[in-house]
Short mmCIF file of C-alpha atoms in Angstrom, two decimals:
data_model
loop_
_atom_site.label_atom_id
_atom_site.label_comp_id
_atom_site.label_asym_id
_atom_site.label_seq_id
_atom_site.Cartn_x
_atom_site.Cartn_y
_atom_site.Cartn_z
CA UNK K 1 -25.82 -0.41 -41.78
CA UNK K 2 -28.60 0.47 -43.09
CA UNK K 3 -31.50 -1.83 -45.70
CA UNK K 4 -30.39 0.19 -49.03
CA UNK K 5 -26.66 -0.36 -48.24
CA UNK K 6 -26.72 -3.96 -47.49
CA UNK K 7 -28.67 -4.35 -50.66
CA UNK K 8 -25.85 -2.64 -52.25
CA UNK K 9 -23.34 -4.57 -50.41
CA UNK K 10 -25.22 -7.80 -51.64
CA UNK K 11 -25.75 -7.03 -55.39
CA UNK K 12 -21.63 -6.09 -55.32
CA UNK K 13 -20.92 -9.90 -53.92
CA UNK K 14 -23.51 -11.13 -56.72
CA UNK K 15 -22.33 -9.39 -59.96
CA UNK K 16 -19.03 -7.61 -59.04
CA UNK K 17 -20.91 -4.56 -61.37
CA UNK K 18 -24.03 -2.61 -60.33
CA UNK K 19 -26.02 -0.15 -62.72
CA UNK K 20 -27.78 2.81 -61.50
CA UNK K 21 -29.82 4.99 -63.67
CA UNK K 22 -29.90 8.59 -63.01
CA UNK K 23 -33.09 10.41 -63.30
CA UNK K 24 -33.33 14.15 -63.33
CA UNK K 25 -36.55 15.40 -62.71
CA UNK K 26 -35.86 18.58 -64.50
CA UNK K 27 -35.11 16.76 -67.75
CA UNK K 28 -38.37 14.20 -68.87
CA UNK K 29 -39.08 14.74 -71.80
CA UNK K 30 -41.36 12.12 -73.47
CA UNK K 31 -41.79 9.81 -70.49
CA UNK K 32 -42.88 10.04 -67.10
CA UNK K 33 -40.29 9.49 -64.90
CA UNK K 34 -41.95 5.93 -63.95
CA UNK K 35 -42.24 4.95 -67.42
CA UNK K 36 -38.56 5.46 -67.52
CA UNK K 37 -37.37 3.26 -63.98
CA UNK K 38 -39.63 0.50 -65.44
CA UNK K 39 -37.83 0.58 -68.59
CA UNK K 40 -34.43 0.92 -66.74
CA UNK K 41 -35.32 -2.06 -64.23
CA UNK K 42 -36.72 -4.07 -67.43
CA UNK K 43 -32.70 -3.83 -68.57
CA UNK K 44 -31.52 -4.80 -66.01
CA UNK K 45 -30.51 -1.15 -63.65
CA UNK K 46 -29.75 -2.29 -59.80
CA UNK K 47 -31.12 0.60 -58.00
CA UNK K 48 -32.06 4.54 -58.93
CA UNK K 49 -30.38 7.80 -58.33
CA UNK K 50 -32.71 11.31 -58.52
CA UNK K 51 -31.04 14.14 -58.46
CA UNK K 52 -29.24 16.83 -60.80
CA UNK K 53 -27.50 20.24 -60.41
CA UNK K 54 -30.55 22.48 -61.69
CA UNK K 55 -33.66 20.98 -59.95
CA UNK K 56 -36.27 23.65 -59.53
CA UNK K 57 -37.85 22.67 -56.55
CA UNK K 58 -38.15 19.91 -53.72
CA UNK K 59 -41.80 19.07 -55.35
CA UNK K 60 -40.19 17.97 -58.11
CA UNK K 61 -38.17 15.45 -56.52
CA UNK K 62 -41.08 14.33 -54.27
CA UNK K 63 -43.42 13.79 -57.68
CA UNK K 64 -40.49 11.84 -59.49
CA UNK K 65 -39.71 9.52 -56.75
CA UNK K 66 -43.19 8.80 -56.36
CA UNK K 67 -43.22 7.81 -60.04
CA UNK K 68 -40.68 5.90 -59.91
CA UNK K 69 -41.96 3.75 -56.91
CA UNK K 70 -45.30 3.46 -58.90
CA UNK K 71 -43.50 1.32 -60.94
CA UNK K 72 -40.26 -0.75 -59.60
CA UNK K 73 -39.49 -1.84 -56.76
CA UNK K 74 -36.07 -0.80 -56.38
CA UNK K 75 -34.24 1.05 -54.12
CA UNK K 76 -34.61 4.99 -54.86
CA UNK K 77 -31.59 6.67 -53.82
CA UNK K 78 -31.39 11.04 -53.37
CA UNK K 79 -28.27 12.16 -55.32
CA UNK K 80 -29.20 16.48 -54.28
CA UNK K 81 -27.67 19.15 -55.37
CA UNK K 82 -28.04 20.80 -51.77
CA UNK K 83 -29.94 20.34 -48.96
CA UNK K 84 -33.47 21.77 -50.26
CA UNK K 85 -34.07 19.46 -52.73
CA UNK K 86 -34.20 15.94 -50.14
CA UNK K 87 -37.48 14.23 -50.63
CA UNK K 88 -38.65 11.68 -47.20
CA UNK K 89 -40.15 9.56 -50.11
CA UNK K 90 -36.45 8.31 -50.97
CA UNK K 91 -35.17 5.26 -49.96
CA UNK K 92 -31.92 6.51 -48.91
CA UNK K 93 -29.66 9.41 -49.77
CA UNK K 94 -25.82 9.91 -50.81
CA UNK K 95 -25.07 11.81 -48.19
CA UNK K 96 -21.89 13.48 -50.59
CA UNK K 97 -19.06 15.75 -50.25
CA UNK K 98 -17.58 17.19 -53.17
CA UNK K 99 -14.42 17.35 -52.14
CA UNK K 100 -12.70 18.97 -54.52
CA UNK K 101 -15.07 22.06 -54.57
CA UNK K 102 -13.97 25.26 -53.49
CA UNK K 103 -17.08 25.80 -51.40
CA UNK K 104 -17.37 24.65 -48.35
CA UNK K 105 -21.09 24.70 -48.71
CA UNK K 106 -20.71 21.74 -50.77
CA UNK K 107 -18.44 19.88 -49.22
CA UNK K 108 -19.67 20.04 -45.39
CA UNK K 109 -21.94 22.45 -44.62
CA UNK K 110 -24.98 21.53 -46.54
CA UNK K 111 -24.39 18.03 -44.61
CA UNK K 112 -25.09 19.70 -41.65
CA UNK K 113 -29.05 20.36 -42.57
CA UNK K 114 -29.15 16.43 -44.57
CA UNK K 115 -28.11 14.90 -41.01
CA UNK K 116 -31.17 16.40 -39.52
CA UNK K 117 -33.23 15.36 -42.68
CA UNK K 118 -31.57 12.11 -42.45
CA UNK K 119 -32.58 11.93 -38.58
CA UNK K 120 -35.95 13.22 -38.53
CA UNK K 121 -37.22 11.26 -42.10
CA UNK K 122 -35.41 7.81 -41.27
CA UNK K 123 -34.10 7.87 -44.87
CA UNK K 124 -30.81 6.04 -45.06
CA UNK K 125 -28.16 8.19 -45.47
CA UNK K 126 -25.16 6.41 -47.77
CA UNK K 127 -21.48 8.40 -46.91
CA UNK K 128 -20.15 9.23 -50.51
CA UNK K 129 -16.93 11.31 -51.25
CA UNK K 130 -17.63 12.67 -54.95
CA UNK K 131 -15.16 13.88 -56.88
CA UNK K 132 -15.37 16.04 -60.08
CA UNK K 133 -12.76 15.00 -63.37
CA UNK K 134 -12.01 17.12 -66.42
CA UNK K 135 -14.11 18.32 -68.28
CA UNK K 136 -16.81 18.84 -65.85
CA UNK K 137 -19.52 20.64 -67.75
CA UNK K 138 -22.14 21.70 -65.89
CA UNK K 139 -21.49 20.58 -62.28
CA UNK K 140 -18.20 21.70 -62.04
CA UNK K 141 -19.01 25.15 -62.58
CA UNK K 142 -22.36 24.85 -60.24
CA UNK K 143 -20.39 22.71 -57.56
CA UNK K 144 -17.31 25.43 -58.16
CA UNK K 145 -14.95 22.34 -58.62
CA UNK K 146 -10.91 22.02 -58.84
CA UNK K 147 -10.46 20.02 -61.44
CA UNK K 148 -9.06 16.31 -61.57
CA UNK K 149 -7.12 16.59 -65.01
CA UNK K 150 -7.98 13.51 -66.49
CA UNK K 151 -4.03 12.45 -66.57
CA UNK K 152 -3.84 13.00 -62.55
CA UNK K 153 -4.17 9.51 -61.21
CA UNK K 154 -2.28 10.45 -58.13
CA UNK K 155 -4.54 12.93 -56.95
CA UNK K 156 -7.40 11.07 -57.89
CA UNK K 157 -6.54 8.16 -55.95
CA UNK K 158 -5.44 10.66 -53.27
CA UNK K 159 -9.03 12.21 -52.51
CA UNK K 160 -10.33 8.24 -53.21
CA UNK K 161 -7.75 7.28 -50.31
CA UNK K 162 -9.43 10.41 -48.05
CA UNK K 163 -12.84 9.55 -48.51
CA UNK K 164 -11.84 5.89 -47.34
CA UNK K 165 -9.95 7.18 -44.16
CA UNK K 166 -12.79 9.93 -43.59
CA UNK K 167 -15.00 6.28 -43.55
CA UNK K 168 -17.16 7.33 -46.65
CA UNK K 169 -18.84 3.74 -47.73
CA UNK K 170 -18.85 5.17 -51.36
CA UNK K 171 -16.58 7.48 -54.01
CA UNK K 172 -18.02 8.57 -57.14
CA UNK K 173 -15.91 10.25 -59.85
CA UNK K 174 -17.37 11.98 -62.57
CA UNK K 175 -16.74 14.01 -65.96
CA UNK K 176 -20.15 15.65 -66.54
CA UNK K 177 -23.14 15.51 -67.41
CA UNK K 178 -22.98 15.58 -71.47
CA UNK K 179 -19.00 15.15 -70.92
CA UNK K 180 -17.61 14.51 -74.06
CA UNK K 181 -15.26 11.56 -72.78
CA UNK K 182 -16.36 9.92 -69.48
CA UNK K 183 -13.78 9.36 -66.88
CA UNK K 184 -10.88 7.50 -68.06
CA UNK K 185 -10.85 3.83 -66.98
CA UNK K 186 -7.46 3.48 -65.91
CA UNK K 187 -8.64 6.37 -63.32
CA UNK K 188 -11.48 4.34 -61.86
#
């Protein structure tokens, strides 16, 4: 396995809890993205995600992880919305299926130009099923998701259980962006 992943690994034995702060670089506002990860890393964050489902362009994410590493040095992980937006200045990537979308784009065939990426960059790739949960706001209708009602423990364990057996190293439910409740603990 790979540096980011151990570190992972590590951190997990450590605290038992990590923290990582998303940062969209379609969404700074007042701060620089840097300003932000130092902040974030000041409280205590374990590692940084960059990533979100209406990123203009792979510039962006190039410019934001460079911020970022201007100012921490944590590990700076991809989460993409596809395949165009990977930056090589990451540290690693989720390399993700969203399993419960309804298109297949997302949930294999966009992997298909991230392993090249992956190959040819030498940035880590981390194996991630991601699943989407009621409500789902914005990335659910983007991503084209099935719904996990936020009741259906069953079939969330289910696709948790498939991402396991399909050897993803990570699963990573989530509600939304802006999701009025956030997934419901008993689920995770």
């Amino acid at each position: 396995m790979g540096r980011v992943y151990e570190y992972i690994m590590r951190r997990l034995k450590e605290k038992r809890a990590l923290h990582f702060t998303l940062i969209d670089p379609e969404k700074q506002l007042k701060k620089t993205p840097g300003e932000l990860a130092e902040e974030a890393a000041d409280g205590g964050t374990s590692a940084f995600m960059v990533g979100g489902s209406t990123i203009a362009s792979s510039g962006d994410m190039d410019e934001t992880i460079l911020s970022i590493k201007e100012r921490t040095d944590l590990p700076v992980i991809i989460f993409p919305p596809g395949a165009t937006f990977l930056s090589p200045k990451a540290d690693a990537l989720f390399f993700m299926s969203l399993m419960n979308s309804r298109n297949l784009g997302f949930v294999i065939r966009e992997h298909l130009k991230g392993a090249l990426f992956c190959r040819k960059t030498g940035v880590e790739p981390l194996s991630m099923g991601y699943v989407v949960v009621e409500p789902g706001m914005r990335v659910g209708e983007v991503g084209e998701v099935d719904l996990i009602p936020r009741e259906d423990m069953e079939g969330a364990i289910s696709y948790a259980l498939a991402a396991q057996y399909f050897g993803m190293k990570f699963f990573y439910l989530e509600a939304g962006s802006g999701a009025p409740l956030p997934v419901p603990e008993r689920m995770i």
